[in-house]
mmCIF file of C-alpha atoms in Angstrom:
data_model
loop_
_atom_site.group_PDB
_atom_site.id
_atom_site.type_symbol
_atom_site.label_atom_id
_atom_site.label_comp_id
_atom_site.label_asym_id
_atom_site.label_seq_id
_atom_site.Cartn_x
_atom_site.Cartn_y
_atom_site.Cartn_z
ATOM 1 C CA UNK A 1171 0.000 0.000 0.000
ATOM 2 C CA UNK A 1172 1.780 3.150 -1.202
ATOM 3 C CA UNK A 1173 0.827 6.748 -1.863
ATOM 4 C CA UNK A 1174 -2.736 7.536 -0.825
ATOM 5 C CA UNK A 1175 -4.726 5.326 1.535
ATOM 6 C CA UNK A 1176 -8.222 5.586 2.970
ATOM 7 C CA UNK A 1177 -8.072 5.398 6.782
ATOM 8 C CA UNK A 1178 -10.900 5.155 9.313
ATOM 9 C CA UNK A 1179 -11.062 6.150 12.993
ATOM 10 C CA UNK A 1180 -13.817 5.004 15.320
ATOM 11 C CA UNK A 1181 -15.583 5.288 18.603
ATOM 12 C CA UNK A 1182 -17.118 2.076 19.939
ATOM 13 C CA UNK A 1183 -19.452 1.444 22.857
ATOM 14 C CA UNK A 1184 -18.955 -1.875 24.644
ATOM 15 C CA UNK A 1185 -22.622 -1.772 25.613
ATOM 16 C CA UNK A 1186 -23.743 -1.898 21.985
ATOM 17 C CA UNK A 1187 -20.814 -3.658 20.359
ATOM 18 C CA UNK A 1188 -22.734 -5.878 17.950
ATOM 19 C CA UNK A 1189 -24.741 -2.918 16.655
ATOM 20 C CA UNK A 1190 -21.603 -0.761 16.384
ATOM 21 C CA UNK A 1191 -19.798 -3.572 14.556
ATOM 22 C CA UNK A 1192 -22.547 -3.815 11.956
ATOM 23 C CA UNK A 1193 -22.448 -0.053 11.501
ATOM 24 C CA UNK A 1194 -18.670 -0.092 11.144
ATOM 25 C CA UNK A 1195 -18.788 -2.839 8.494
ATOM 26 C CA UNK A 1196 -21.321 -0.856 6.477
ATOM 27 C CA UNK A 1197 -19.318 2.362 6.784
ATOM 28 C CA UNK A 1198 -16.071 0.710 5.688
ATOM 29 C CA UNK A 1199 -17.731 -0.882 2.678
ATOM 30 C CA UNK A 1200 -19.430 2.356 1.637
ATOM 31 C CA UNK A 1201 -16.237 4.402 2.006
ATOM 32 C CA UNK A 1202 -13.893 1.855 0.429
ATOM 33 C CA UNK A 1203 -11.580 2.149 3.441
ATOM 34 C CA UNK A 1204 -8.263 0.313 3.479
ATOM 35 C CA UNK A 1205 -7.316 0.747 7.149
ATOM 36 C CA UNK A 1206 -9.239 1.034 10.427
ATOM 37 C CA UNK A 1207 -7.973 1.835 13.924
ATOM 38 C CA UNK A 1208 -9.976 0.336 16.806
ATOM 39 C CA UNK A 1209 -9.955 1.723 20.375
ATOM 40 C CA UNK A 1210 -7.775 0.435 23.220
ATOM 41 C CA UNK A 1211 -8.992 -2.941 24.569
ATOM 42 C CA UNK A 1212 -12.403 -2.266 22.992
ATOM 43 C CA UNK A 1213 -13.957 -5.746 22.945
ATOM 44 C CA UNK A 1214 -14.984 -5.752 26.620
ATOM 45 C CA UNK A 1215 -16.422 -3.219 29.060
ATOM 46 C CA UNK A 1216 -13.762 -0.829 30.416
ATOM 47 C CA UNK A 1217 -12.794 -2.971 33.425
ATOM 48 C CA UNK A 1218 -10.020 -0.583 34.549
ATOM 49 C CA UNK A 1219 -12.745 1.709 35.900
ATOM 50 C CA UNK A 1220 -12.622 -0.496 39.015
ATOM 51 C CA UNK A 1221 -9.608 0.003 41.340
ATOM 52 C CA UNK A 1222 -9.412 -3.615 42.527
ATOM 53 C CA UNK A 1223 -8.229 -6.263 40.106
ATOM 54 C CA UNK A 1224 -10.589 -9.199 39.617
ATOM 55 C CA UNK A 1225 -8.990 -12.211 37.922
ATOM 56 C CA UNK A 1226 -12.342 -13.472 36.674
ATOM 57 C CA UNK A 1227 -13.048 -10.142 34.993
ATOM 58 C CA UNK A 1228 -9.576 -10.135 33.434
ATOM 59 C CA UNK A 1229 -10.000 -13.666 32.075
ATOM 60 C CA UNK A 1230 -13.414 -12.760 30.652
ATOM 61 C CA UNK A 1231 -11.942 -9.687 28.936
ATOM 62 C CA UNK A 1232 -9.110 -11.732 27.430
ATOM 63 C CA UNK A 1233 -11.566 -14.373 26.198
ATOM 64 C CA UNK A 1234 -13.898 -11.753 24.713
ATOM 65 C CA UNK A 1235 -11.025 -10.131 22.822
ATOM 66 C CA UNK A 1236 -9.806 -13.483 21.530
ATOM 67 C CA UNK A 1237 -13.280 -14.200 20.147
ATOM 68 C CA UNK A 1238 -13.667 -10.764 18.551
ATOM 69 C CA UNK A 1239 -10.171 -10.783 17.077
ATOM 70 C CA UNK A 1240 -11.155 -13.910 15.160
ATOM 71 C CA UNK A 1241 -13.879 -11.781 13.563
ATOM 72 C CA UNK A 1242 -11.516 -9.126 12.201
ATOM 73 C CA UNK A 1243 -11.726 -10.614 8.679
ATOM 74 C CA UNK A 1244 -15.395 -9.549 8.666
ATOM 75 C CA UNK A 1245 -14.281 -5.941 8.259
ATOM 76 C CA UNK A 1246 -13.797 -5.128 4.541
ATOM 77 C CA UNK A 1247 -10.333 -3.565 4.859
ATOM 78 C CA UNK A 1248 -6.735 -4.627 4.258
ATOM 79 C CA UNK A 1249 -5.328 -3.433 7.613
ATOM 80 C CA UNK A 1250 -6.701 -3.203 11.179
ATOM 81 C CA UNK A 1251 -4.905 -2.017 14.332
ATOM 82 C CA UNK A 1252 -5.746 -1.747 18.021
ATOM 83 C CA UNK A 1253 -4.792 -3.199 21.400
ATOM 84 C CA UNK A 1254 -6.052 -6.093 23.523
ATOM 85 C CA UNK A 1255 -5.552 -7.608 26.994
ATOM 86 C CA UNK A 1256 -3.270 -10.620 26.798
ATOM 87 C CA UNK A 1257 -1.253 -12.913 29.055
ATOM 88 C CA UNK A 1258 2.407 -13.144 28.029
ATOM 89 C CA UNK A 1259 4.495 -15.717 29.918
ATOM 90 C CA UNK A 1260 1.997 -15.501 32.759
ATOM 91 C CA UNK A 1261 2.054 -11.696 32.863
ATOM 92 C CA UNK A 1262 -1.094 -9.700 32.092
ATOM 93 C CA UNK A 1263 -0.391 -6.940 29.562
ATOM 94 C CA UNK A 1264 -2.099 -4.558 27.137
ATOM 95 C CA UNK A 1265 -0.677 -5.426 23.721
ATOM 96 C CA UNK A 1266 -0.922 -3.577 20.410
ATOM 97 C CA UNK A 1267 -1.677 -5.565 17.271
ATOM 98 C CA UNK A 1268 -1.840 -5.159 13.520
ATOM 99 C CA UNK A 1269 -4.003 -7.433 11.402
ATOM 100 C CA UNK A 1270 -3.573 -7.657 7.657
ATOM 101 C CA UNK A 1271 -5.610 -9.668 5.207
ATOM 102 C CA UNK A 1272 -2.379 -11.068 3.818
ATOM 103 C CA UNK A 1273 -0.527 -11.983 7.046
ATOM 104 C CA UNK A 1274 -3.269 -12.228 9.682
ATOM 105 C CA UNK A 1275 -2.869 -11.078 13.291
ATOM 106 C CA UNK A 1276 0.546 -9.861 14.471
ATOM 107 C CA UNK A 1277 1.212 -8.739 18.042
ATOM 108 C CA UNK A 1278 3.605 -5.790 18.253
ATOM 109 C CA UNK A 1279 4.378 -4.134 21.613
ATOM 110 C CA UNK A 1280 2.998 -3.915 25.150
ATOM 111 C CA UNK A 1281 1.824 -0.694 26.775
ATOM 112 C CA UNK A 1282 4.599 0.800 28.893
ATOM 113 C CA UNK A 1283 3.232 3.790 30.781
ATOM 114 C CA UNK A 1284 0.249 2.922 32.990
ATOM 115 C CA UNK A 1285 -2.013 5.309 34.924
ATOM 116 C CA UNK A 1286 -3.333 4.525 38.386
ATOM 117 C CA UNK A 1287 -6.101 7.061 38.766
ATOM 118 C CA UNK A 1288 -9.860 7.391 39.221
ATOM 119 C CA UNK A 1289 -11.506 5.432 36.416
ATOM 120 C CA UNK A 1290 -8.158 4.338 34.962
ATOM 121 C CA UNK A 1291 -6.601 1.932 37.466
ATOM 122 C CA UNK A 1292 -4.543 0.220 34.800
ATOM 123 C CA UNK A 1293 -1.394 -0.363 36.861
ATOM 124 C CA UNK A 1294 -3.566 -2.399 39.258
ATOM 125 C CA UNK A 1295 -4.862 -4.616 36.445
ATOM 126 C CA UNK A 1296 -1.874 -5.475 34.279
ATOM 127 C CA UNK A 1297 1.919 -5.183 34.070
ATOM 128 C CA UNK A 1298 4.064 -2.648 32.290
ATOM 129 C CA UNK A 1299 5.712 -3.620 29.052
ATOM 130 C CA UNK A 1300 9.342 -2.742 28.290
ATOM 131 C CA UNK A 1301 10.275 0.702 26.992
ATOM 132 C CA UNK A 1302 10.324 -0.397 23.382
ATOM 133 C CA UNK A 1303 8.677 1.588 20.592
ATOM 134 C CA UNK A 1304 9.572 -0.149 17.309
ATOM 135 C CA UNK A 1305 8.353 0.931 13.897
ATOM 136 C CA UNK A 1306 5.929 -1.586 12.409
ATOM 137 C CA UNK A 1307 6.124 -1.995 8.621
ATOM 138 C CA UNK A 1308 3.139 -3.633 6.973
ATOM 139 C CA UNK A 1309 1.874 -3.424 3.379
ATOM 140 C CA UNK A 1310 4.237 -0.527 2.684
ATOM 141 C CA UNK A 1311 2.941 1.548 5.631
ATOM 142 C CA UNK A 1312 5.221 2.589 8.525
ATOM 143 C CA UNK A 1313 3.253 2.499 11.782
ATOM 144 C CA UNK A 1314 4.080 3.731 15.278
ATOM 145 C CA UNK A 1315 2.005 2.936 18.368
ATOM 146 C CA UNK A 1316 1.560 5.107 21.449
ATOM 147 C CA UNK A 1317 -1.258 3.532 23.460
ATOM 148 C CA UNK A 1318 -3.401 6.091 25.292
ATOM 149 C CA UNK A 1319 -1.310 7.472 28.230
ATOM 150 C CA UNK A 1320 1.849 6.918 26.181
ATOM 151 C CA UNK A 1321 0.805 9.948 24.128
ATOM 152 C CA UNK A 1322 2.178 12.163 26.897
ATOM 153 C CA UNK A 1323 5.687 10.720 26.584
ATOM 154 C CA UNK A 1324 6.500 12.766 23.513
ATOM 155 C CA UNK A 1325 10.113 11.590 23.210
ATOM 156 C CA UNK A 1326 8.701 8.528 21.460
ATOM 157 C CA UNK A 1327 6.908 10.680 18.875
ATOM 158 C CA UNK A 1328 10.317 12.194 18.110
ATOM 159 C CA UNK A 1329 11.775 8.701 17.767
ATOM 160 C CA UNK A 1330 9.048 7.771 15.312
ATOM 161 C CA UNK A 1331 9.956 10.838 13.232
ATOM 162 C CA UNK A 1332 13.528 9.523 12.945
ATOM 163 C CA UNK A 1333 12.233 6.060 12.028
ATOM 164 C CA UNK A 1334 10.021 7.415 9.237
ATOM 165 C CA UNK A 1335 6.506 6.736 10.544
ATOM 166 C CA UNK A 1336 3.613 7.446 8.198
ATOM 167 C CA UNK A 1337 0.938 6.828 10.846
ATOM 168 C CA UNK A 1338 1.127 7.456 14.592
ATOM 169 C CA UNK A 1339 -1.665 5.406 16.178
ATOM 170 C CA UNK A 1340 -3.224 6.292 19.541
ATOM 171 C CA UNK A 1341 -5.841 3.680 20.515
ATOM 172 C CA UNK A 1342 -7.287 5.026 23.754
ATOM 173 C CA UNK A 1343 -9.920 4.960 26.497
ATOM 174 C CA UNK A 1344 -10.449 8.491 27.794
ATOM 175 C CA UNK A 1345 -13.234 10.423 29.486
ATOM 176 C CA UNK A 1346 -15.719 12.844 28.017
ATOM 177 C CA UNK A 1347 -14.474 15.750 30.136
ATOM 178 C CA UNK A 1348 -10.904 15.543 28.818
ATOM 179 C CA UNK A 1349 -11.477 15.512 25.050
ATOM 180 C CA UNK A 1350 -9.871 18.922 24.464
ATOM 181 C CA UNK A 1351 -6.719 17.966 26.382
ATOM 182 C CA UNK A 1352 -6.269 14.703 24.507
ATOM 183 C CA UNK A 1353 -6.868 16.307 21.141
ATOM 184 C CA UNK A 1354 -4.234 18.956 21.912
ATOM 185 C CA UNK A 1355 -1.803 16.149 22.739
ATOM 186 C CA UNK A 1356 -2.604 14.347 19.496
ATOM 187 C CA UNK A 1357 -2.023 17.489 17.462
ATOM 188 C CA UNK A 1358 1.334 18.068 19.171
ATOM 189 C CA UNK A 1359 2.362 14.443 18.613
ATOM 190 C CA UNK A 1360 1.540 14.789 14.906
ATOM 191 C CA UNK A 1361 3.810 17.831 14.643
ATOM 192 C CA UNK A 1362 6.639 16.161 16.569
ATOM 193 C CA UNK A 1363 6.466 12.886 14.629
ATOM 194 C CA UNK A 1364 5.710 14.415 11.231
ATOM 195 C CA UNK A 1365 3.114 11.651 10.811
ATOM 196 C CA UNK A 1366 -0.639 11.465 10.454
ATOM 197 C CA UNK A 1367 -1.888 11.011 14.028
ATOM 198 C CA UNK A 1368 -4.947 8.760 14.302
ATOM 199 C CA UNK A 1369 -6.850 7.980 17.483
ATOM 200 C CA UNK A 1370 -9.933 5.855 18.242
ATOM 201 C CA UNK A 1371 -11.696 5.862 21.611
ATOM 202 C CA UNK A 1372 -14.319 4.123 23.721
ATOM 203 C CA UNK A 1373 -17.719 5.768 24.137
ATOM 204 C CA UNK A 1374 -20.522 5.288 26.653
ATOM 205 C CA UNK A 1375 -20.746 4.596 30.370
ATOM 206 C CA UNK A 1376 -17.970 2.933 32.382
ATOM 207 C CA UNK A 1377 -18.643 2.768 36.095
ATOM 208 C CA UNK A 1378 -19.337 6.292 37.346
ATOM 209 C CA UNK A 1379 -17.849 8.065 34.326
ATOM 210 C CA UNK A 1380 -18.579 8.541 30.673
ATOM 211 C CA UNK A 1381 -16.016 7.698 28.015
ATOM 212 C CA UNK A 1382 -15.793 10.406 25.435
ATOM 213 C CA UNK A 1383 -15.426 9.038 21.906
ATOM 214 C CA UNK A 1384 -13.900 11.770 19.711
ATOM 215 C CA UNK A 1385 -11.606 9.663 17.549
ATOM 216 C CA UNK A 1386 -9.484 11.963 15.414
ATOM 217 C CA UNK A 1387 -7.272 12.278 12.367
ATOM 218 C CA UNK A 1388 -4.590 15.014 12.371
ATOM 219 C CA UNK A 1389 -2.196 15.780 9.533
ATOM 220 C CA UNK A 1390 1.618 15.855 9.983
ATOM 221 C CA UNK A 1391 1.477 19.575 10.830
ATOM 222 C CA UNK A 1392 -1.133 19.022 13.547
ATOM 223 C CA UNK A 1393 -4.222 20.264 11.706
ATOM 224 C CA UNK A 1394 -7.404 18.475 12.777
ATOM 225 C CA UNK A 1395 -8.840 16.836 9.664
ATOM 226 C CA UNK A 1396 -11.711 14.860 11.188
ATOM 227 C CA UNK A 1397 -13.232 13.851 14.525
ATOM 228 C CA UNK A 1398 -15.898 11.280 15.430
ATOM 229 C CA UNK A 1399 -19.031 12.005 17.455
ATOM 230 C CA UNK A 1400 -22.150 10.225 18.679
ATOM 231 C CA UNK A 1401 -23.821 11.329 15.455
ATOM 232 C CA UNK A 1402 -20.872 10.215 13.303
ATOM 233 C CA UNK A 1403 -19.027 7.415 15.153
ATOM 234 C CA UNK A 1404 -16.871 6.433 12.150
ATOM 235 C CA UNK A 1405 -14.901 8.820 9.938
ATOM 236 C CA UNK A 1406 -12.852 7.956 6.843
ATOM 237 C CA UNK A 1407 -10.391 10.185 4.992
ATOM 238 C CA UNK A 1408 -7.910 9.663 2.183
ATOM 239 C CA UNK A 1409 -4.375 10.270 3.441
ATOM 240 C CA UNK A 1410 -1.374 10.936 1.221
ATOM 241 C CA UNK A 1411 1.508 9.084 2.896
ATOM 242 C CA UNK A 1412 3.960 11.170 0.867
ATOM 243 C CA UNK A 1413 2.990 14.117 3.089
ATOM 244 C CA UNK A 1414 4.346 12.252 6.108
ATOM 245 C CA UNK A 1415 7.563 11.426 4.258
ATOM 246 C CA UNK A 1416 8.070 15.050 3.196
ATOM 247 C CA UNK A 1417 7.324 16.309 6.712
ATOM 248 C CA UNK A 1418 10.410 14.598 8.122
ATOM 249 C CA UNK A 1419 12.686 17.150 6.429
ATOM 250 C CA UNK A 1420 10.664 20.210 7.492
ATOM 251 C CA UNK A 1421 10.445 22.136 10.763
ATOM 252 C CA UNK A 1422 10.606 21.089 13.570
ATOM 253 C CA UNK A 1423 11.537 17.524 12.627
ATOM 254 C CA UNK A 1424 14.857 18.417 10.946
ATOM 255 C CA UNK A 1425 16.236 20.244 14.014
ATOM 256 C CA UNK A 1426 19.361 18.485 15.340
ATOM 257 C CA UNK A 1427 18.835 17.294 18.926
ATOM 258 C CA UNK A 1428 21.981 15.180 19.228
ATOM 259 C CA UNK A 1429 24.269 15.997 22.183
ATOM 260 C CA UNK A 1430 26.925 18.616 21.426
#
C-alpha cells in the first residue's frame, strides 16, 4: 500500500458492540476504506474503571477479545490495528496488534506507561511492558504505536519521526471531560512525529464516568482533519503518505537534537 490510503477512525461502545460492529462494516464498505484503527482494549467493558483487580473479569476480557479478534476478517479492509488484553508468559499486559488480510494477526508491543487514577486503574490490572517503541512496517505503511497514556511521553513521537513513521496510532480509552486535552496532545504528537496522528476511543458509560469518543485524524502539521461524534461514530479520509515522508525534512523535525 503506497501513496494515498483511505483510513478510518472510530468510537465504539462496549454496551452496543454488535450494533456498532454492523455499523462499522457498512461504513467501511461504503467508504472503500483500506485501514481502520480500533480503540484500546475495545472488545470488553472498560474494566479498569474499578480500582481492585478481579482475575475473573480479566480472564473474561481476554476471552472476549480473543473471540472478537477472530472476527476481524469480517471488516472489509486490508489493515486493522488496536490493542487487547493478553497474558504473556503468565504476565497480564495490554498489547498492540496489527491485522492484515495477507498476514493475519501480528502482536507488536505492550503498553509501557500505565495510569493509576480514578476510572483508569490500569497499573492495578496489568503489568508494564518494556520501553520499546519499534516501527511496524506492513503493506508498505510505517506504523508507530503510542497507546493512550503513552501519548504524553512525547520523546517517542520524536523517535518515530527519525524512524520514518507514516501513521502514529493512539488507541485510547479516555473520558468525556478531557477531550480537548487529549486532542491537543494528538495534534502536538503529529507535529513532533511528522506523521498522520490517528486515534480511536471508547464511548458510553464505564462505572461512574462517561467515556468520550472523539476519535481523530490530524495531519503531519497538527491540523485536525476529522473527529468522530455520537452522530458520526466512524470517519474515513484519504491520506497521502507522501505528506508524512516530506514532513520529516521540514520544521521542527529536521532540528538536530543530538548531544553537542
